[in-house]
């Protein structure tokens, strides 16, 4: 496999993990515009553990992910008092604050960035991304996913039926944060370098874009969206400077024609029916 | 020193204020977080720059920039907003972001990604009041923005068109039942918010004498912050929020350090959202989408 292709596929793996980090809260009706902040927590925490304490990345990355999830719980409880657009803005502000804090933290290099000693090979990154996808597919078949949908569709009715709405919301938020932290930790160990500037608003916002473009009705949407957003600009590379403009124009037109995203429930049932009748 | 920084903060705040008012019009009435507004802010600055580079006089260049922003905004309404009706409320967010990326890249293809020097239009004249140095351009832009916002708030309060807009903001169904032509009103609102954003872009260019394809991002996001701090949908809230965010930014640059700006500005936003989600001057949301 050429170095270029490997590089593109690694980026794809990171984008897929980020997309599912956004998808989980969104399945519970939360628009998280601060996912980059949780990635930064996972990245810096795991990098700090491998650098300063000599941990292996196999333990450091899960711990970093857990820390991001814990932060998700701690921050989620006050922040989830808001909802709708206020929540989106609170997460947006949160992402900005977290990355600004790391930018000023001299222990982890501040604005100069933070080199990481341990290395995660492309194969490890792919395996991790595949693991995240499998985990999400599994979650989508559990009662938990059903509860999330109930909370998203009508929180009052879900509450009346005995679903702990707050609990579900915090759980979805924190799980999304943990997945983001996991991706961030791997990112740090694959590129052997973290800088706070990477985890900016645009990273968060574009990840949300993948998910909405892929469609939030099914669990496959984020995967398809991330793949599309990673691979198509590469295919358009021939047109060089026009490629992002062309791509953006395409997104606008596509969303105008198909606002529910690429993969929808009806599309999935179409596939299933075909499989049943040979 | 402190007084000087407060003056500078208020001047920067004037720009945020206009952007925040543009956002608040879109959110308060249409319930649409219009991410193309930072792009239109940039169009205001960059198109005026481009026209002046071609040798056009400044007032024509500004007019072309405002016209371009208005036309683009109509396109945003057509392709991003109108399609959202009845669908998922997050969708227009995606397409309006698409417009931001599209605009930035089109300008980038035309002018390159570097910062460009915007010609100085106003004579480099400063007022000196008891040790304070206040730039002519700064005073002018603060005055013009305040006048504009004041006029807008009068317009919304006292005219028929303003009453129609407030009715739609209150309840779309009622407005429809009362015979308000929403399909005509909505494009007008889009044009109005685009003009505000583009005008803020022009003021920014005149004030700081630099433009770039990405000038809208930082200012746009702080405009959103200003709108929320003040209270979504409230014009005077946007004014207060804009000035506060401008002050917080300038004061933290000069007293804590440039890298701390995001912590103070967005920390303030986060604090407000947790303690008082409806913003300083906003009313508690009875109904909201997204």
PDB file of N, CA, C and O in Angstrom, chain A residues 134-194:
ATOM      1  N   UNK A 134     -17.873  -1.307  15.424  1.00  0.00           N
ATOM      2  CA  UNK A 134     -18.554  -2.507  15.911  1.00  0.00           C
ATOM      3  C   UNK A 134     -19.293  -2.212  17.216  1.00  0.00           C
ATOM      4  O   UNK A 134     -20.452  -2.603  17.398  1.00  0.00           O
ATOM      5  N   UNK A 135     -18.614  -1.476  18.095  1.00  0.00           N
ATOM      6  CA  UNK A 135     -19.241  -1.108  19.367  1.00  0.00           C
ATOM      7  C   UNK A 135     -20.540  -0.324  19.122  1.00  0.00           C
ATOM      8  O   UNK A 135     -21.575  -0.578  19.749  1.00  0.00           O
ATOM      9  N   UNK A 136     -20.482   0.609  18.174  1.00  0.00           N
ATOM     10  CA  UNK A 136     -21.668   1.421  17.886  1.00  0.00           C
ATOM     11  C   UNK A 136     -22.782   0.572  17.302  1.00  0.00           C
ATOM     12  O   UNK A 136     -23.958   0.750  17.628  1.00  0.00           O
ATOM     13  N   UNK A 137     -22.405  -0.370  16.430  1.00  0.00           N
ATOM     14  CA  UNK A 137     -23.418  -1.253  15.850  1.00  0.00           C
ATOM     15  C   UNK A 137     -24.069  -2.066  16.957  1.00  0.00           C
ATOM     16  O   UNK A 137     -25.289  -2.271  16.973  1.00  0.00           O
ATOM     17  N   UNK A 138     -23.239  -2.498  17.913  1.00  0.00           N
ATOM     18  CA  UNK A 138     -23.780  -3.263  19.027  1.00  0.00           C
ATOM     19  C   UNK A 138     -24.730  -2.393  19.853  1.00  0.00           C
ATOM     20  O   UNK A 138     -25.867  -2.798  20.133  1.00  0.00           O
ATOM     21  N   UNK A 139     -24.256  -1.191  20.186  1.00  0.00           N
ATOM     22  CA  UNK A 139     -25.094  -0.294  21.006  1.00  0.00           C
ATOM     23  C   UNK A 139     -26.424  -0.012  20.312  1.00  0.00           C
ATOM     24  O   UNK A 139     -27.475   0.043  20.950  1.00  0.00           O
ATOM     25  N   UNK A 140     -26.377   0.116  18.976  1.00  0.00           N
ATOM     26  CA  UNK A 140     -27.596   0.472  18.250  1.00  0.00           C
ATOM     27  C   UNK A 140     -28.649  -0.621  18.349  1.00  0.00           C
ATOM     28  O   UNK A 140     -29.811  -0.400  18.030  1.00  0.00           O
ATOM     29  N   UNK A 141     -28.246  -1.826  18.783  1.00  0.00           N
ATOM     30  CA  UNK A 141     -29.224  -2.907  18.911  1.00  0.00           C
ATOM     31  C   UNK A 141     -29.677  -3.113  20.346  1.00  0.00           C
ATOM     32  O   UNK A 141     -30.443  -4.030  20.621  1.00  0.00           O
ATOM     33  N   UNK A 142     -29.163  -2.292  21.259  1.00  0.00           N
ATOM     34  CA  UNK A 142     -29.537  -2.494  22.658  1.00  0.00           C
ATOM     35  C   UNK A 142     -30.710  -1.595  23.037  1.00  0.00           C
ATOM     36  O   UNK A 142     -31.111  -0.711  22.281  1.00  0.00           O
ATOM     37  N   UNK A 143     -31.189  -1.841  24.237  1.00  0.00           N
ATOM     38  CA  UNK A 143     -32.271  -1.035  24.792  1.00  0.00           C
ATOM     39  C   UNK A 143     -31.832   0.420  24.981  1.00  0.00           C
ATOM     40  O   UNK A 143     -32.633   1.345  24.878  1.00  0.00           O
ATOM     41  N   UNK A 144     -30.531   0.583  25.262  1.00  0.00           N
ATOM     42  CA  UNK A 144     -29.979   1.924  25.491  1.00  0.00           C
ATOM     43  C   UNK A 144     -30.264   2.834  24.294  1.00  0.00           C
ATOM     44  O   UNK A 144     -30.731   3.964  24.454  1.00  0.00           O
ATOM     45  N   UNK A 145     -30.001   2.311  23.068  1.00  0.00           N
ATOM     46  CA  UNK A 145     -30.222   3.118  21.872  1.00  0.00           C
ATOM     47  C   UNK A 145     -31.698   3.480  21.741  1.00  0.00           C
ATOM     48  O   UNK A 145     -32.051   4.592  21.340  1.00  0.00           O
ATOM     49  N   UNK A 146     -32.561   2.535  22.119  1.00  0.00           N
ATOM     50  CA  UNK A 146     -34.000   2.771  22.064  1.00  0.00           C
ATOM     51  C   UNK A 146     -34.385   3.920  22.999  1.00  0.00           C
ATOM     52  O   UNK A 146     -35.170   4.799  22.651  1.00  0.00           O
ATOM     53  N   UNK A 147     -33.783   3.897  24.213  1.00  0.00           N
ATOM     54  CA  UNK A 147     -34.051   4.954  25.180  1.00  0.00           C
ATOM     55  C   UNK A 147     -33.585   6.301  24.642  1.00  0.00           C
ATOM     56  O   UNK A 147     -34.265   7.323  24.816  1.00  0.00           O
ATOM     57  N   UNK A 148     -32.411   6.304  24.000  1.00  0.00           N
ATOM     58  CA  UNK A 148     -31.892   7.557  23.443  1.00  0.00           C
ATOM     59  C   UNK A 148     -32.868   8.113  22.413  1.00  0.00           C
ATOM     60  O   UNK A 148     -33.169   9.313  22.401  1.00  0.00           O
ATOM     61  N   UNK A 149     -33.360   7.239  21.537  1.00  0.00           N
ATOM     62  CA  UNK A 149     -34.315   7.687  20.522  1.00  0.00           C
ATOM     63  C   UNK A 149     -35.567   8.245  21.185  1.00  0.00           C
ATOM     64  O   UNK A 149     -36.115   9.260  20.754  1.00  0.00           O
ATOM     65  N   UNK A 150     -36.003   7.567  22.252  1.00  0.00           N
ATOM     66  CA  UNK A 150     -37.199   8.032  22.959  1.00  0.00           C
ATOM     67  C   UNK A 150     -36.965   9.422  23.531  1.00  0.00           C
ATOM     68  O   UNK A 150     -37.809  10.318  23.396  1.00  0.00           O
ATOM     69  N   UNK A 151     -35.791   9.621  24.149  1.00  0.00           N
ATOM     70  CA  UNK A 151     -35.466  10.932  24.732  1.00  0.00           C
ATOM     71  C   UNK A 151     -35.420  11.990  23.645  1.00  0.00           C
ATOM     72  O   UNK A 151     -35.897  13.112  23.808  1.00  0.00           O
ATOM     73  N   UNK A 152     -34.861  11.625  22.482  1.00  0.00           N
ATOM     74  CA  UNK A 152     -34.751  12.587  21.396  1.00  0.00           C
ATOM     75  C   UNK A 152     -36.134  12.946  20.852  1.00  0.00           C
ATOM     76  O   UNK A 152     -36.448  14.118  20.656  1.00  0.00           O
ATOM     77  N   UNK A 153     -36.953  11.923  20.643  1.00  0.00           N
ATOM     78  CA  UNK A 153     -38.237  12.165  19.997  1.00  0.00           C
ATOM     79  C   UNK A 153     -39.171  12.956  20.901  1.00  0.00           C
ATOM     80  O   UNK A 153     -39.818  13.904  20.457  1.00  0.00           O
ATOM     81  N   UNK A 154     -39.296  12.555  22.152  1.00  0.00           N
ATOM     82  CA  UNK A 154     -40.163  13.288  23.072  1.00  0.00           C
ATOM     83  C   UNK A 154     -39.740  13.003  24.504  1.00  0.00           C
ATOM     84  O   UNK A 154     -40.062  11.947  25.055  1.00  0.00           O
ATOM     85  N   UNK A 155     -39.028  13.950  25.081  1.00  0.00           N
ATOM     86  CA  UNK A 155     -38.474  13.738  26.420  1.00  0.00           C
ATOM     87  C   UNK A 155     -39.581  13.549  27.459  1.00  0.00           C
ATOM     88  O   UNK A 155     -39.441  12.750  28.386  1.00  0.00           O
ATOM     89  N   UNK A 156     -40.690  14.254  27.277  1.00  0.00           N
ATOM     90  CA  UNK A 156     -41.767  14.164  28.275  1.00  0.00           C
ATOM     91  C   UNK A 156     -42.358  12.757  28.301  1.00  0.00           C
ATOM     92  O   UNK A 156     -42.551  12.163  29.371  1.00  0.00           O
ATOM     93  N   UNK A 157     -42.659  12.242  27.116  1.00  0.00           N
ATOM     94  CA  UNK A 157     -43.240  10.902  27.045  1.00  0.00           C
ATOM     95  C   UNK A 157     -42.251   9.867  27.576  1.00  0.00           C
ATOM     96  O   UNK A 157     -42.619   8.956  28.334  1.00  0.00           O
ATOM     97  N   UNK A 158     -40.970  10.028  27.200  1.00  0.00           N
ATOM     98  CA  UNK A 158     -39.952   9.098  27.682  1.00  0.00           C
ATOM     99  C   UNK A 158     -39.915   9.112  29.208  1.00  0.00           C
ATOM    100  O   UNK A 158     -39.851   8.059  29.854  1.00  0.00           O
ATOM    101  N   UNK A 159     -40.017  10.304  29.771  1.00  0.00           N
ATOM    102  CA  UNK A 159     -40.014  10.450  31.223  1.00  0.00           C
ATOM    103  C   UNK A 159     -41.226   9.736  31.832  1.00  0.00           C
ATOM    104  O   UNK A 159     -41.120   9.000  32.814  1.00  0.00           O
ATOM    105  N   UNK A 160     -42.383   9.918  31.203  1.00  0.00           N
ATOM    106  CA  UNK A 160     -43.613   9.287  31.697  1.00  0.00           C
ATOM    107  C   UNK A 160     -43.523   7.772  31.650  1.00  0.00           C
ATOM    108  O   UNK A 160     -44.094   7.068  32.477  1.00  0.00           O
ATOM    109  N   UNK A 161     -42.802   7.268  30.661  1.00  0.00           N
ATOM    110  CA  UNK A 161     -42.677   5.815  30.528  1.00  0.00           C
ATOM    111  C   UNK A 161     -41.570   5.255  31.416  1.00  0.00           C
ATOM    112  O   UNK A 161     -41.215   4.083  31.301  1.00  0.00           O
ATOM    113  N   UNK A 162     -40.986   6.100  32.240  1.00  0.00           N
ATOM    114  CA  UNK A 162     -40.025   5.594  33.216  1.00  0.00           C
ATOM    115  C   UNK A 162     -38.589   5.596  32.758  1.00  0.00           C
ATOM    116  O   UNK A 162     -37.734   4.997  33.393  1.00  0.00           O
ATOM    117  N   UNK A 163     -38.309   6.282  31.645  1.00  0.00           N
ATOM    118  CA  UNK A 163     -36.919   6.405  31.224  1.00  0.00           C
ATOM    119  C   UNK A 163     -36.297   7.575  31.992  1.00  0.00           C
ATOM    120  O   UNK A 163     -36.901   8.648  32.068  1.00  0.00           O
ATOM    121  N   UNK A 164     -35.139   7.362  32.554  1.00  0.00           N
ATOM    122  CA  UNK A 164     -34.464   8.453  33.250  1.00  0.00           C
ATOM    123  C   UNK A 164     -33.853   9.385  32.211  1.00  0.00           C
ATOM    124  O   UNK A 164     -32.769   9.120  31.685  1.00  0.00           O
ATOM    125  N   UNK A 165     -34.583  10.459  31.925  1.00  0.00           N
ATOM    126  CA  UNK A 165     -34.172  11.328  30.818  1.00  0.00           C
ATOM    127  C   UNK A 165     -32.807  11.945  31.077  1.00  0.00           C
ATOM    128  O   UNK A 165     -31.901  11.883  30.239  1.00  0.00           O
ATOM    129  N   UNK A 166     -32.634  12.506  32.286  1.00  0.00           N
ATOM    130  CA  UNK A 166     -31.352  13.134  32.615  1.00  0.00           C
ATOM    131  C   UNK A 166     -30.222  12.130  32.540  1.00  0.00           C
ATOM    132  O   UNK A 166     -29.151  12.404  31.991  1.00  0.00           O
ATOM    133  N   UNK A 167     -30.468  10.945  33.098  1.00  0.00           N
ATOM    134  CA  UNK A 167     -29.441   9.910  33.091  1.00  0.00           C
ATOM    135  C   UNK A 167     -29.030   9.547  31.683  1.00  0.00           C
ATOM    136  O   UNK A 167     -27.839   9.466  31.358  1.00  0.00           O
ATOM    137  N   UNK A 168     -30.019   9.371  30.819  1.00  0.00           N
ATOM    138  CA  UNK A 168     -29.742   9.011  29.427  1.00  0.00           C
ATOM    139  C   UNK A 168     -28.962  10.120  28.727  1.00  0.00           C
ATOM    140  O   UNK A 168     -28.025   9.868  27.986  1.00  0.00           O
ATOM    141  N   UNK A 169     -29.382  11.365  29.001  1.00  0.00           N
ATOM    142  CA  UNK A 169     -28.709  12.486  28.338  1.00  0.00           C
ATOM    143  C   UNK A 169     -27.243  12.565  28.757  1.00  0.00           C
ATOM    144  O   UNK A 169     -26.353  12.682  27.919  1.00  0.00           O
ATOM    145  N   UNK A 170     -27.018  12.460  30.075  1.00  0.00           N
ATOM    146  CA  UNK A 170     -25.633  12.536  30.552  1.00  0.00           C
ATOM    147  C   UNK A 170     -24.836  11.346  30.021  1.00  0.00           C
ATOM    148  O   UNK A 170     -23.686  11.482  29.597  1.00  0.00           O
ATOM    149  N   UNK A 171     -25.463  10.161  30.007  1.00  0.00           N
ATOM    150  CA  UNK A 171     -24.758   8.975  29.521  1.00  0.00           C
ATOM    151  C   UNK A 171     -24.356   9.142  28.062  1.00  0.00           C
ATOM    152  O   UNK A 171     -23.211   8.846  27.682  1.00  0.00           O
ATOM    153  N   UNK A 172     -25.283   9.626  27.232  1.00  0.00           N
ATOM    154  CA  UNK A 172     -24.964   9.797  25.817  1.00  0.00           C
ATOM    155  C   UNK A 172     -23.855  10.825  25.639  1.00  0.00           C
ATOM    156  O   UNK A 172     -22.915  10.625  24.857  1.00  0.00           O
ATOM    157  N   UNK A 173     -23.953  11.898  26.399  1.00  0.00           N
ATOM    158  CA  UNK A 173     -22.956  12.971  26.301  1.00  0.00           C
ATOM    159  C   UNK A 173     -21.577  12.449  26.704  1.00  0.00           C
ATOM    160  O   UNK A 173     -20.583  12.654  26.005  1.00  0.00           O
ATOM    161  N   UNK A 174     -21.536  11.726  27.835  1.00  0.00           N
ATOM    162  CA  UNK A 174     -20.258  11.244  28.355  1.00  0.00           C
ATOM    163  C   UNK A 174     -19.680  10.145  27.463  1.00  0.00           C
ATOM    164  O   UNK A 174     -18.467  10.100  27.229  1.00  0.00           O
ATOM    165  N   UNK A 175     -20.539   9.258  26.953  1.00  0.00           N
ATOM    166  CA  UNK A 175     -20.040   8.211  26.052  1.00  0.00           C
ATOM    167  C   UNK A 175     -19.443   8.832  24.789  1.00  0.00           C
ATOM    168  O   UNK A 175     -18.375   8.402  24.321  1.00  0.00           O
ATOM    169  N   UNK A 176     -20.137   9.842  24.251  1.00  0.00           N
ATOM    170  CA  UNK A 176     -19.604  10.550  23.090  1.00  0.00           C
ATOM    171  C   UNK A 176     -18.244  11.153  23.414  1.00  0.00           C
ATOM    172  O   UNK A 176     -17.291  11.051  22.631  1.00  0.00           O
ATOM    173  N   UNK A 177     -18.144  11.746  24.613  1.00  0.00           N
ATOM    174  CA  UNK A 177     -16.875  12.350  25.023  1.00  0.00           C
ATOM    175  C   UNK A 177     -15.787  11.284  25.137  1.00  0.00           C
ATOM    176  O   UNK A 177     -14.637  11.505  24.735  1.00  0.00           O
ATOM    177  N   UNK A 178     -16.147  10.102  25.653  1.00  0.00           N
ATOM    178  CA  UNK A 178     -15.156   9.043  25.797  1.00  0.00           C
ATOM    179  C   UNK A 178     -14.657   8.569  24.432  1.00  0.00           C
ATOM    180  O   UNK A 178     -13.458   8.350  24.240  1.00  0.00           O
ATOM    181  N   UNK A 179     -15.593   8.431  23.480  1.00  0.00           N
ATOM    182  CA  UNK A 179     -15.174   8.024  22.132  1.00  0.00           C
ATOM    183  C   UNK A 179     -14.261   9.086  21.530  1.00  0.00           C
ATOM    184  O   UNK A 179     -13.225   8.773  20.914  1.00  0.00           O
ATOM    185  N   UNK A 180     -14.611  10.358  21.729  1.00  0.00           N
ATOM    186  CA  UNK A 180     -13.769  11.447  21.228  1.00  0.00           C
ATOM    187  C   UNK A 180     -12.385  11.381  21.863  1.00  0.00           C
ATOM    188  O   UNK A 180     -11.367  11.527  21.181  1.00  0.00           O
ATOM    189  N   UNK A 181     -12.340  11.140  23.185  1.00  0.00           N
ATOM    190  CA  UNK A 181     -11.063  11.058  23.879  1.00  0.00           C
ATOM    191  C   UNK A 181     -10.222   9.893  23.368  1.00  0.00           C
ATOM    192  O   UNK A 181      -9.005  10.000  23.238  1.00  0.00           O
ATOM    193  N   UNK A 182     -10.896   8.791  23.065  1.00  0.00           N
ATOM    194  CA  UNK A 182     -10.212   7.619  22.521  1.00  0.00           C
ATOM    195  C   UNK A 182      -9.550   7.965  21.186  1.00  0.00           C
ATOM    196  O   UNK A 182      -8.364   7.702  20.964  1.00  0.00           O
ATOM    197  N   UNK A 183     -10.340   8.603  20.299  1.00  0.00           N
ATOM    198  CA  UNK A 183      -9.792   9.027  19.014  1.00  0.00           C
ATOM    199  C   UNK A 183      -8.649  10.005  19.195  1.00  0.00           C
ATOM    200  O   UNK A 183      -7.619   9.912  18.524  1.00  0.00           O
ATOM    201  N   UNK A 184      -8.805  10.927  20.142  1.00  0.00           N
ATOM    202  CA  UNK A 184      -7.762  11.921  20.388  1.00  0.00           C
ATOM    203  C   UNK A 184      -6.477  11.272  20.875  1.00  0.00           C
ATOM    204  O   UNK A 184      -5.379  11.623  20.434  1.00  0.00           O
ATOM    205  N   UNK A 185      -6.608  10.303  21.794  1.00  0.00           N
ATOM    206  CA  UNK A 185      -5.425   9.598  22.306  1.00  0.00           C
ATOM    207  C   UNK A 185      -4.671   8.887  21.196  1.00  0.00           C
ATOM    208  O   UNK A 185      -3.440   8.959  21.101  1.00  0.00           O
ATOM    209  N   UNK A 186      -5.431   8.225  20.318  1.00  0.00           N
ATOM    210  CA  UNK A 186      -4.795   7.543  19.191  1.00  0.00           C
ATOM    211  C   UNK A 186      -4.129   8.546  18.260  1.00  0.00           C
ATOM    212  O   UNK A 186      -3.032   8.308  17.757  1.00  0.00           O
ATOM    213  N   UNK A 187      -4.792   9.656  18.057  1.00  0.00           N
ATOM    214  CA  UNK A 187      -4.247  10.705  17.193  1.00  0.00           C
ATOM    215  C   UNK A 187      -2.875  11.134  17.703  1.00  0.00           C
ATOM    216  O   UNK A 187      -1.901  11.200  16.947  1.00  0.00           O
ATOM    217  N   UNK A 188      -2.816  11.386  19.026  1.00  0.00           N
ATOM    218  CA  UNK A 188      -1.546  11.817  19.619  1.00  0.00           C
ATOM    219  C   UNK A 188      -0.464  10.776  19.404  1.00  0.00           C
ATOM    220  O   UNK A 188       0.681  11.103  19.088  1.00  0.00           O
ATOM    221  N   UNK A 189      -0.820   9.494  19.556  1.00  0.00           N
ATOM    222  CA  UNK A 189       0.197   8.458  19.467  1.00  0.00           C
ATOM    223  C   UNK A 189       0.521   8.054  18.040  1.00  0.00           C
ATOM    224  O   UNK A 189       1.571   7.495  17.788  1.00  0.00           O
ATOM    225  N   UNK A 190      -0.382   8.339  17.125  1.00  0.00           N
ATOM    226  CA  UNK A 190      -0.042   8.025  15.735  1.00  0.00           C
ATOM    227  C   UNK A 190       0.872   9.089  15.144  1.00  0.00           C
ATOM    228  O   UNK A 190       1.868   8.781  14.513  1.00  0.00           O
ATOM    229  N   UNK A 191       0.533  10.356  15.371  1.00  0.00           N
ATOM    230  CA  UNK A 191       1.354  11.421  14.783  1.00  0.00           C
ATOM    231  C   UNK A 191       2.520  11.822  15.694  1.00  0.00           C
ATOM    232  O   UNK A 191       3.334  12.655  15.313  1.00  0.00           O
ATOM    233  N   UNK A 192       2.560  11.239  16.895  1.00  0.00           N
ATOM    234  CA  UNK A 192       3.628  11.519  17.860  1.00  0.00           C
ATOM    235  C   UNK A 192       3.754  12.991  18.223  1.00  0.00           C
ATOM    236  O   UNK A 192       4.813  13.461  18.626  1.00  0.00           O
ATOM    237  N   UNK A 193       2.676  13.711  18.045  1.00  0.00           N
ATOM    238  CA  UNK A 193       2.740  15.133  18.347  1.00  0.00           C
ATOM    239  C   UNK A 193       1.317  15.648  18.570  1.00  0.00           C
ATOM    240  O   UNK A 193       0.426  15.297  17.811  1.00  0.00           O
ATOM    241  N   UNK A 194       1.141  16.431  19.615  1.00  0.00           N
ATOM    242  CA  UNK A 194      -0.172  17.062  19.814  1.00  0.00           C
ATOM    243  C   UNK A 194       0.032  18.559  19.892  1.00  0.00           C
ATOM    244  O   UNK A 194       0.972  19.022  20.531  1.00  0.00           O
TER     245      UNK A 194
END
